[in-house]
């Protein structure tokens, strides 16, 4: 991954390297980062320490991964990336498959992302109605899985309080409120249809669960898209905020908030600081802002502007487009770093930006993109290694074999992101053998899966009760007597 170092002009190379070097993280540094995150996971899980913990470690009330016997028809809503989607999903037991029957995308206009909560939920309820109507489902009351990809304090599977918006959303009157209640109120305001039971799901959980149907050792879900985050199965005895010691529960780590207490200051560059200050949520989601698709393009843009102003690119001349915040999309990074057509793609992007480039400039631009995307991949790798190591130690295993369900455009579309991420995990979690499963439509199908697993568990516990109902009654009576 060194496209143009050889052809770079001597002076250009030296000074550009000074900037790019700040994005390079050594193995020791990555190990340190992983160790800091390990401590933060423990803080987040603690009964008393979690209030102030930057990594929130949210209980999800998902207590089991699929066992392959789940089935049924479900509705799924998916809000949290670039689009809002409604889906009709069928979980088929026999073939162990989750089928997407139909789906529909509804755009959420930018004004709505930052308008009132009522407007947003009215829009969601209207999109759902359109979908039901056009698929003749308006008279059914199907259970609904709601993938809502923001940090939520879940009280139960159907009670989920938004802690804060991320990723460019900032609707008023939603933070601190129960999202299920807001959805149901919006549907009630319309009065023309109803929904069945609701299960709230983070996209990481949906991803883990949808991969879990195919591979039952899938116990980690990870997203590297517009935002970044991961969830994993934790031992109940360590989840101090939820009663009960037995079994496991899926924890939504919300690792995007890592560093919000200043713990990543040593690796933040001046460009990261600007990206944070210019964002709509300064001071929060520090780790996410160094990693995810919403921010990578902007970091590259700021760096290109600086290099140009220092006379190291484009003959020292910027352009209006290059000076426009957020104009450099993260997808350009993937195009620019493509192995075969990368150089050509770079030149197309630079021309589109109205820049006067030569071959050396395009090579430098590729190096800039490489520095930023590599750092992102390696930081994610370090964080994933922390989770894998934790699961291994939790289970007192010499070696851990586990599967990670992954989704998100950065992971899927970037030419060598996944390779670099895996290499870092191998380096920092040498005793863990990790299989990566790319999830297809995990947040939609996964929401249905969570609902299906919840139903299966309810069905199983009903069967259990029915089989020895009398004993249960006696026990209850005894308790009442005391
Ligand atoms: C949110 C997470 C989500 C992640 C990936 C973050 O901004 O806080 O809840 O899982 O983005 O979509």
mmCIF file with all atom_site columns, C-alpha atoms in Angstrom, residues 140-305:
data_model
loop_
_atom_site.group_PDB
_atom_site.id
_atom_site.type_symbol
_atom_site.label_atom_id
_atom_site.label_alt_id
_atom_site.label_comp_id
_atom_site.label_asym_id
_atom_site.label_entity_id
_atom_site.label_seq_id
_atom_site.pdbx_PDB_ins_code
_atom_site.Cartn_x
_atom_site.Cartn_y
_atom_site.Cartn_z
_atom_site.occupancy
_atom_site.B_iso_or_equiv
_atom_site.pdbx_formal_charge
_atom_site.auth_seq_id
_atom_site.auth_comp_id
_atom_site.auth_asym_id
_atom_site.auth_atom_id
_atom_site.pdbx_PDB_model_num
ATOM 1   C CA . UNK A 1 140 ? -52.697 -7.824  10.335 1.00 0.00 ? 140 UNK A CA 1
ATOM 2   C CA . UNK A 1 141 ? -51.040 -7.072  13.643 1.00 0.00 ? 141 UNK A CA 1
ATOM 3   C CA . UNK A 1 142 ? -47.564 -8.456  13.097 1.00 0.00 ? 142 UNK A CA 1
ATOM 4   C CA . UNK A 1 143 ? -44.856 -8.280  15.757 1.00 0.00 ? 143 UNK A CA 1
ATOM 5   C CA . UNK A 1 144 ? -42.403 -5.536  14.974 1.00 0.00 ? 144 UNK A CA 1
ATOM 6   C CA . UNK A 1 145 ? -38.646 -5.345  15.409 1.00 0.00 ? 145 UNK A CA 1
ATOM 7   C CA . UNK A 1 146 ? -37.363 -1.785  15.491 1.00 0.00 ? 146 UNK A CA 1
ATOM 8   C CA . UNK A 1 147 ? -33.699 -1.341  14.692 1.00 0.00 ? 147 UNK A CA 1
ATOM 9   C CA . UNK A 1 148 ? -32.945 2.016   16.192 1.00 0.00 ? 148 UNK A CA 1
ATOM 10  C CA . UNK A 1 149 ? -29.226 2.583   15.900 1.00 0.00 ? 149 UNK A CA 1
ATOM 11  C CA . UNK A 1 150 ? -28.566 5.107   18.609 1.00 0.00 ? 150 UNK A CA 1
ATOM 12  C CA . UNK A 1 151 ? -27.489 4.683   22.222 1.00 0.00 ? 151 UNK A CA 1
ATOM 13  C CA . UNK A 1 152 ? -30.548 3.696   24.245 1.00 0.00 ? 152 UNK A CA 1
ATOM 14  C CA . UNK A 1 153 ? -30.942 2.715   27.871 1.00 0.00 ? 153 UNK A CA 1
ATOM 15  C CA . UNK A 1 154 ? -33.147 -0.345  27.596 1.00 0.00 ? 154 UNK A CA 1
ATOM 16  C CA . UNK A 1 155 ? -35.381 -1.188  30.514 1.00 0.00 ? 155 UNK A CA 1
ATOM 17  C CA . UNK A 1 156 ? -36.863 -4.167  28.748 1.00 0.00 ? 156 UNK A CA 1
ATOM 18  C CA . UNK A 1 157 ? -36.885 -5.424  25.188 1.00 0.00 ? 157 UNK A CA 1
ATOM 19  C CA . UNK A 1 158 ? -39.816 -3.033  24.477 1.00 0.00 ? 158 UNK A CA 1
ATOM 20  C CA . UNK A 1 159 ? -38.781 -0.027  26.514 1.00 0.00 ? 159 UNK A CA 1
ATOM 21  C CA . UNK A 1 160 ? -35.857 1.925   25.203 1.00 0.00 ? 160 UNK A CA 1
ATOM 22  C CA . UNK A 1 161 ? -34.866 5.410   26.271 1.00 0.00 ? 161 UNK A CA 1
ATOM 23  C CA . UNK A 1 162 ? -32.731 7.444   23.902 1.00 0.00 ? 162 UNK A CA 1
ATOM 24  C CA . UNK A 1 163 ? -29.602 8.639   25.682 1.00 0.00 ? 163 UNK A CA 1
ATOM 25  C CA . UNK A 1 164 ? -28.490 10.911  22.865 1.00 0.00 ? 164 UNK A CA 1
ATOM 26  C CA . UNK A 1 165 ? -28.653 11.331  19.139 1.00 0.00 ? 165 UNK A CA 1
ATOM 27  C CA . UNK A 1 166 ? -25.568 10.651  17.043 1.00 0.00 ? 166 UNK A CA 1
ATOM 28  C CA . UNK A 1 167 ? -24.645 10.635  13.321 1.00 0.00 ? 167 UNK A CA 1
ATOM 29  C CA . UNK A 1 168 ? -26.241 13.927  12.312 1.00 0.00 ? 168 UNK A CA 1
ATOM 30  C CA . UNK A 1 169 ? -29.642 13.350  13.932 1.00 0.00 ? 169 UNK A CA 1
ATOM 31  C CA . UNK A 1 170 ? -30.783 15.901  16.479 1.00 0.00 ? 170 UNK A CA 1
ATOM 32  C CA . UNK A 1 171 ? -34.599 15.870  16.785 1.00 0.00 ? 171 UNK A CA 1
ATOM 33  C CA . UNK A 1 172 ? -36.024 17.743  19.746 1.00 0.00 ? 172 UNK A CA 1
ATOM 34  C CA . UNK A 1 173 ? -38.045 16.028  22.465 1.00 0.00 ? 173 UNK A CA 1
ATOM 35  C CA . UNK A 1 174 ? -36.678 12.516  21.972 1.00 0.00 ? 174 UNK A CA 1
ATOM 36  C CA . UNK A 1 175 ? -33.594 12.330  24.190 1.00 0.00 ? 175 UNK A CA 1
ATOM 37  C CA . UNK A 1 176 ? -34.644 10.927  27.561 1.00 0.00 ? 176 UNK A CA 1
ATOM 38  C CA . UNK A 1 177 ? -37.893 9.520   26.103 1.00 0.00 ? 177 UNK A CA 1
ATOM 39  C CA . UNK A 1 178 ? -39.052 5.972   25.406 1.00 0.00 ? 178 UNK A CA 1
ATOM 40  C CA . UNK A 1 179 ? -38.810 5.440   21.654 1.00 0.00 ? 179 UNK A CA 1
ATOM 41  C CA . UNK A 1 180 ? -41.447 2.668   21.663 1.00 0.00 ? 180 UNK A CA 1
ATOM 42  C CA . UNK A 1 181 ? -43.897 5.048   23.321 1.00 0.00 ? 181 UNK A CA 1
ATOM 43  C CA . UNK A 1 182 ? -43.167 7.757   20.734 1.00 0.00 ? 182 UNK A CA 1
ATOM 44  C CA . UNK A 1 183 ? -43.742 5.278   17.893 1.00 0.00 ? 183 UNK A CA 1
ATOM 45  C CA . UNK A 1 184 ? -46.973 3.954   19.388 1.00 0.00 ? 184 UNK A CA 1
ATOM 46  C CA . UNK A 1 185 ? -48.248 7.487   20.027 1.00 0.00 ? 185 UNK A CA 1
ATOM 47  C CA . UNK A 1 186 ? -47.591 8.434   16.421 1.00 0.00 ? 186 UNK A CA 1
ATOM 48  C CA . UNK A 1 187 ? -49.505 5.357   15.228 1.00 0.00 ? 187 UNK A CA 1
ATOM 49  C CA . UNK A 1 188 ? -52.345 6.161   17.641 1.00 0.00 ? 188 UNK A CA 1
ATOM 50  C CA . UNK A 1 189 ? -52.508 9.766   16.372 1.00 0.00 ? 189 UNK A CA 1
ATOM 51  C CA . UNK A 1 190 ? -53.263 8.331   12.919 1.00 0.00 ? 190 UNK A CA 1
ATOM 52  C CA . UNK A 1 191 ? -55.722 5.733   14.207 1.00 0.00 ? 191 UNK A CA 1
ATOM 53  C CA . UNK A 1 192 ? -55.843 3.704   10.977 1.00 0.00 ? 192 UNK A CA 1
ATOM 54  C CA . UNK A 1 193 ? -53.724 0.649   11.886 1.00 0.00 ? 193 UNK A CA 1
ATOM 55  C CA . UNK A 1 194 ? -52.057 -1.120  14.765 1.00 0.00 ? 194 UNK A CA 1
ATOM 56  C CA . UNK A 1 195 ? -48.902 -3.102  15.441 1.00 0.00 ? 195 UNK A CA 1
ATOM 57  C CA . UNK A 1 196 ? -48.176 -6.163  17.604 1.00 0.00 ? 196 UNK A CA 1
ATOM 58  C CA . UNK A 1 197 ? -45.453 -6.495  20.228 1.00 0.00 ? 197 UNK A CA 1
ATOM 59  C CA . UNK A 1 198 ? -42.342 -4.403  19.689 1.00 0.00 ? 198 UNK A CA 1
ATOM 60  C CA . UNK A 1 199 ? -38.709 -5.406  20.196 1.00 0.00 ? 199 UNK A CA 1
ATOM 61  C CA . UNK A 1 200 ? -36.104 -2.630  20.198 1.00 0.00 ? 200 UNK A CA 1
ATOM 62  C CA . UNK A 1 201 ? -32.783 -3.515  18.660 1.00 0.00 ? 201 UNK A CA 1
ATOM 63  C CA . UNK A 1 202 ? -29.500 -1.745  18.080 1.00 0.00 ? 202 UNK A CA 1
ATOM 64  C CA . UNK A 1 203 ? -28.051 -2.404  14.598 1.00 0.00 ? 203 UNK A CA 1
ATOM 65  C CA . UNK A 1 204 ? -25.042 -4.211  16.089 1.00 0.00 ? 204 UNK A CA 1
ATOM 66  C CA . UNK A 1 205 ? -27.414 -6.587  17.859 1.00 0.00 ? 205 UNK A CA 1
ATOM 67  C CA . UNK A 1 206 ? -29.437 -7.077  14.682 1.00 0.00 ? 206 UNK A CA 1
ATOM 68  C CA . UNK A 1 207 ? -26.244 -7.885  12.809 1.00 0.00 ? 207 UNK A CA 1
ATOM 69  C CA . UNK A 1 208 ? -25.113 -10.406 15.414 1.00 0.00 ? 208 UNK A CA 1
ATOM 70  C CA . UNK A 1 209 ? -28.522 -12.037 15.502 1.00 0.00 ? 209 UNK A CA 1
ATOM 71  C CA . UNK A 1 210 ? -28.994 -12.295 11.757 1.00 0.00 ? 210 UNK A CA 1
ATOM 72  C CA . UNK A 1 211 ? -25.545 -13.876 11.356 1.00 0.00 ? 211 UNK A CA 1
ATOM 73  C CA . UNK A 1 212 ? -26.313 -16.029 14.391 1.00 0.00 ? 212 UNK A CA 1
ATOM 74  C CA . UNK A 1 213 ? -29.045 -17.864 12.539 1.00 0.00 ? 213 UNK A CA 1
ATOM 75  C CA . UNK A 1 214 ? -26.475 -19.083 10.002 1.00 0.00 ? 214 UNK A CA 1
ATOM 76  C CA . UNK A 1 215 ? -23.591 -19.574 12.431 1.00 0.00 ? 215 UNK A CA 1
ATOM 77  C CA . UNK A 1 216 ? -24.583 -20.241 15.990 1.00 0.00 ? 216 UNK A CA 1
ATOM 78  C CA . UNK A 1 217 ? -21.180 -19.291 17.365 1.00 0.00 ? 217 UNK A CA 1
ATOM 79  C CA . UNK A 1 218 ? -21.737 -15.688 16.295 1.00 0.00 ? 218 UNK A CA 1
ATOM 80  C CA . UNK A 1 219 ? -21.463 -13.745 19.538 1.00 0.00 ? 219 UNK A CA 1
ATOM 81  C CA . UNK A 1 220 ? -20.198 -10.362 18.428 1.00 0.00 ? 220 UNK A CA 1
ATOM 82  C CA . UNK A 1 221 ? -21.861 -7.837  16.128 1.00 0.00 ? 221 UNK A CA 1
ATOM 83  C CA . UNK A 1 222 ? -19.908 -4.927  14.681 1.00 0.00 ? 222 UNK A CA 1
ATOM 84  C CA . UNK A 1 223 ? -20.850 -1.947  12.498 1.00 0.00 ? 223 UNK A CA 1
ATOM 85  C CA . UNK A 1 224 ? -18.438 0.286   10.627 1.00 0.00 ? 224 UNK A CA 1
ATOM 86  C CA . UNK A 1 225 ? -20.652 2.479   8.486  1.00 0.00 ? 225 UNK A CA 1
ATOM 87  C CA . UNK A 1 226 ? -22.001 5.990   9.031  1.00 0.00 ? 226 UNK A CA 1
ATOM 88  C CA . UNK A 1 227 ? -21.248 5.340   12.721 1.00 0.00 ? 227 UNK A CA 1
ATOM 89  C CA . UNK A 1 228 ? -19.361 2.589   14.508 1.00 0.00 ? 228 UNK A CA 1
ATOM 90  C CA . UNK A 1 229 ? -20.219 0.293   17.386 1.00 0.00 ? 229 UNK A CA 1
ATOM 91  C CA . UNK A 1 230 ? -20.155 -3.319  18.567 1.00 0.00 ? 230 UNK A CA 1
ATOM 92  C CA . UNK A 1 231 ? -22.077 -5.668  20.835 1.00 0.00 ? 231 UNK A CA 1
ATOM 93  C CA . UNK A 1 232 ? -21.149 -9.043  22.349 1.00 0.00 ? 232 UNK A CA 1
ATOM 94  C CA . UNK A 1 233 ? -22.491 -11.717 24.665 1.00 0.00 ? 233 UNK A CA 1
ATOM 95  C CA . UNK A 1 234 ? -21.435 -10.973 28.254 1.00 0.00 ? 234 UNK A CA 1
ATOM 96  C CA . UNK A 1 235 ? -21.817 -13.214 31.305 1.00 0.00 ? 235 UNK A CA 1
ATOM 97  C CA . UNK A 1 236 ? -24.890 -12.137 33.283 1.00 0.00 ? 236 UNK A CA 1
ATOM 98  C CA . UNK A 1 237 ? -22.907 -12.186 36.510 1.00 0.00 ? 237 UNK A CA 1
ATOM 99  C CA . UNK A 1 238 ? -20.838 -9.284  35.154 1.00 0.00 ? 238 UNK A CA 1
ATOM 100 C CA . UNK A 1 239 ? -23.873 -7.258  34.087 1.00 0.00 ? 239 UNK A CA 1
ATOM 101 C CA . UNK A 1 240 ? -24.333 -5.651  37.471 1.00 0.00 ? 240 UNK A CA 1
ATOM 102 C CA . UNK A 1 241 ? -27.197 -3.418  36.418 1.00 0.00 ? 241 UNK A CA 1
ATOM 103 C CA . UNK A 1 242 ? -29.561 -6.263  35.607 1.00 0.00 ? 242 UNK A CA 1
ATOM 104 C CA . UNK A 1 243 ? -30.734 -8.733  38.194 1.00 0.00 ? 243 UNK A CA 1
ATOM 105 C CA . UNK A 1 244 ? -29.778 -12.369 37.838 1.00 0.00 ? 244 UNK A CA 1
ATOM 106 C CA . UNK A 1 245 ? -26.480 -14.206 37.631 1.00 0.00 ? 245 UNK A CA 1
ATOM 107 C CA . UNK A 1 246 ? -27.217 -17.056 35.262 1.00 0.00 ? 246 UNK A CA 1
ATOM 108 C CA . UNK A 1 247 ? -26.618 -17.135 31.529 1.00 0.00 ? 247 UNK A CA 1
ATOM 109 C CA . UNK A 1 248 ? -25.545 -14.340 29.244 1.00 0.00 ? 248 UNK A CA 1
ATOM 110 C CA . UNK A 1 249 ? -26.875 -11.072 27.898 1.00 0.00 ? 249 UNK A CA 1
ATOM 111 C CA . UNK A 1 250 ? -25.932 -9.154  24.812 1.00 0.00 ? 250 UNK A CA 1
ATOM 112 C CA . UNK A 1 251 ? -24.276 -5.851  25.705 1.00 0.00 ? 251 UNK A CA 1
ATOM 113 C CA . UNK A 1 252 ? -24.357 -2.921  23.319 1.00 0.00 ? 252 UNK A CA 1
ATOM 114 C CA . UNK A 1 253 ? -20.945 -1.406  24.072 1.00 0.00 ? 253 UNK A CA 1
ATOM 115 C CA . UNK A 1 254 ? -21.492 1.957   22.304 1.00 0.00 ? 254 UNK A CA 1
ATOM 116 C CA . UNK A 1 255 ? -17.737 2.027   21.776 1.00 0.00 ? 255 UNK A CA 1
ATOM 117 C CA . UNK A 1 256 ? -18.177 5.184   19.671 1.00 0.00 ? 256 UNK A CA 1
ATOM 118 C CA . UNK A 1 257 ? -18.093 7.073   22.984 1.00 0.00 ? 257 UNK A CA 1
ATOM 119 C CA . UNK A 1 258 ? -14.639 5.737   23.869 1.00 0.00 ? 258 UNK A CA 1
ATOM 120 C CA . UNK A 1 259 ? -12.356 8.717   24.531 1.00 0.00 ? 259 UNK A CA 1
ATOM 121 C CA . UNK A 1 260 ? -15.137 11.099  25.567 1.00 0.00 ? 260 UNK A CA 1
ATOM 122 C CA . UNK A 1 261 ? -13.358 11.507  28.911 1.00 0.00 ? 261 UNK A CA 1
ATOM 123 C CA . UNK A 1 262 ? -10.187 12.593  27.126 1.00 0.00 ? 262 UNK A CA 1
ATOM 124 C CA . UNK A 1 263 ? -8.511  9.174   27.223 1.00 0.00 ? 263 UNK A CA 1
ATOM 125 C CA . UNK A 1 264 ? -7.650  9.268   23.504 1.00 0.00 ? 264 UNK A CA 1
ATOM 126 C CA . UNK A 1 265 ? -6.170  12.749  23.517 1.00 0.00 ? 265 UNK A CA 1
ATOM 127 C CA . UNK A 1 266 ? -2.690  11.393  22.801 1.00 0.00 ? 266 UNK A CA 1
ATOM 128 C CA . UNK A 1 267 ? -3.773  9.948   19.463 1.00 0.00 ? 267 UNK A CA 1
ATOM 129 C CA . UNK A 1 268 ? -6.191  12.665  18.381 1.00 0.00 ? 268 UNK A CA 1
ATOM 130 C CA . UNK A 1 269 ? -4.707  14.947  15.737 1.00 0.00 ? 269 UNK A CA 1
ATOM 131 C CA . UNK A 1 270 ? -5.544  18.616  15.244 1.00 0.00 ? 270 UNK A CA 1
ATOM 132 C CA . UNK A 1 271 ? -7.759  17.462  12.344 1.00 0.00 ? 271 UNK A CA 1
ATOM 133 C CA . UNK A 1 272 ? -9.805  15.206  14.633 1.00 0.00 ? 272 UNK A CA 1
ATOM 134 C CA . UNK A 1 273 ? -10.241 18.139  16.989 1.00 0.00 ? 273 UNK A CA 1
ATOM 135 C CA . UNK A 1 274 ? -11.622 20.319  14.188 1.00 0.00 ? 274 UNK A CA 1
ATOM 136 C CA . UNK A 1 275 ? -13.980 17.563  12.995 1.00 0.00 ? 275 UNK A CA 1
ATOM 137 C CA . UNK A 1 276 ? -15.293 17.246  16.533 1.00 0.00 ? 276 UNK A CA 1
ATOM 138 C CA . UNK A 1 277 ? -15.679 20.991  17.065 1.00 0.00 ? 277 UNK A CA 1
ATOM 139 C CA . UNK A 1 278 ? -17.549 21.444  13.779 1.00 0.00 ? 278 UNK A CA 1
ATOM 140 C CA . UNK A 1 279 ? -19.913 18.512  14.407 1.00 0.00 ? 279 UNK A CA 1
ATOM 141 C CA . UNK A 1 280 ? -23.419 18.921  15.820 1.00 0.00 ? 280 UNK A CA 1
ATOM 142 C CA . UNK A 1 281 ? -22.384 16.997  18.935 1.00 0.00 ? 281 UNK A CA 1
ATOM 143 C CA . UNK A 1 282 ? -18.960 18.314  19.998 1.00 0.00 ? 282 UNK A CA 1
ATOM 144 C CA . UNK A 1 283 ? -17.221 16.417  22.772 1.00 0.00 ? 283 UNK A CA 1
ATOM 145 C CA . UNK A 1 284 ? -19.092 13.166  22.270 1.00 0.00 ? 284 UNK A CA 1
ATOM 146 C CA . UNK A 1 285 ? -18.412 10.030  20.249 1.00 0.00 ? 285 UNK A CA 1
ATOM 147 C CA . UNK A 1 286 ? -14.685 10.741  20.015 1.00 0.00 ? 286 UNK A CA 1
ATOM 148 C CA . UNK A 1 287 ? -13.749 7.215   18.869 1.00 0.00 ? 287 UNK A CA 1
ATOM 149 C CA . UNK A 1 288 ? -16.526 7.178   16.272 1.00 0.00 ? 288 UNK A CA 1
ATOM 150 C CA . UNK A 1 289 ? -15.299 10.474  14.833 1.00 0.00 ? 289 UNK A CA 1
ATOM 151 C CA . UNK A 1 290 ? -11.854 8.948   14.165 1.00 0.00 ? 290 UNK A CA 1
ATOM 152 C CA . UNK A 1 291 ? -13.323 5.886   12.496 1.00 0.00 ? 291 UNK A CA 1
ATOM 153 C CA . UNK A 1 292 ? -16.682 6.014   10.819 1.00 0.00 ? 292 UNK A CA 1
ATOM 154 C CA . UNK A 1 293 ? -17.978 6.956   7.406  1.00 0.00 ? 293 UNK A CA 1
ATOM 155 C CA . UNK A 1 294 ? -19.669 10.123  8.549  1.00 0.00 ? 294 UNK A CA 1
ATOM 156 C CA . UNK A 1 295 ? -16.280 11.655  9.391  1.00 0.00 ? 295 UNK A CA 1
ATOM 157 C CA . UNK A 1 296 ? -13.456 9.992   7.417  1.00 0.00 ? 296 UNK A CA 1
ATOM 158 C CA . UNK A 1 297 ? -14.020 12.048  4.265  1.00 0.00 ? 297 UNK A CA 1
ATOM 159 C CA . UNK A 1 298 ? -13.963 15.264  6.255  1.00 0.00 ? 298 UNK A CA 1
ATOM 160 C CA . UNK A 1 299 ? -10.665 14.354  7.949  1.00 0.00 ? 299 UNK A CA 1
ATOM 161 C CA . UNK A 1 300 ? -9.166  13.708  4.506  1.00 0.00 ? 300 UNK A CA 1
ATOM 162 C CA . UNK A 1 301 ? -10.522 17.017  3.209  1.00 0.00 ? 301 UNK A CA 1
ATOM 163 C CA . UNK A 1 302 ? -9.051  19.001  6.114  1.00 0.00 ? 302 UNK A CA 1
ATOM 164 C CA . UNK A 1 303 ? -5.704  17.339  5.612  1.00 0.00 ? 303 UNK A CA 1
ATOM 165 C CA . UNK A 1 304 ? -5.740  18.055  1.872  1.00 0.00 ? 304 UNK A CA 1
ATOM 166 C CA . UNK A 1 305 ? -6.538  21.709  2.543  1.00 0.00 ? 305 UNK A CA 1
#
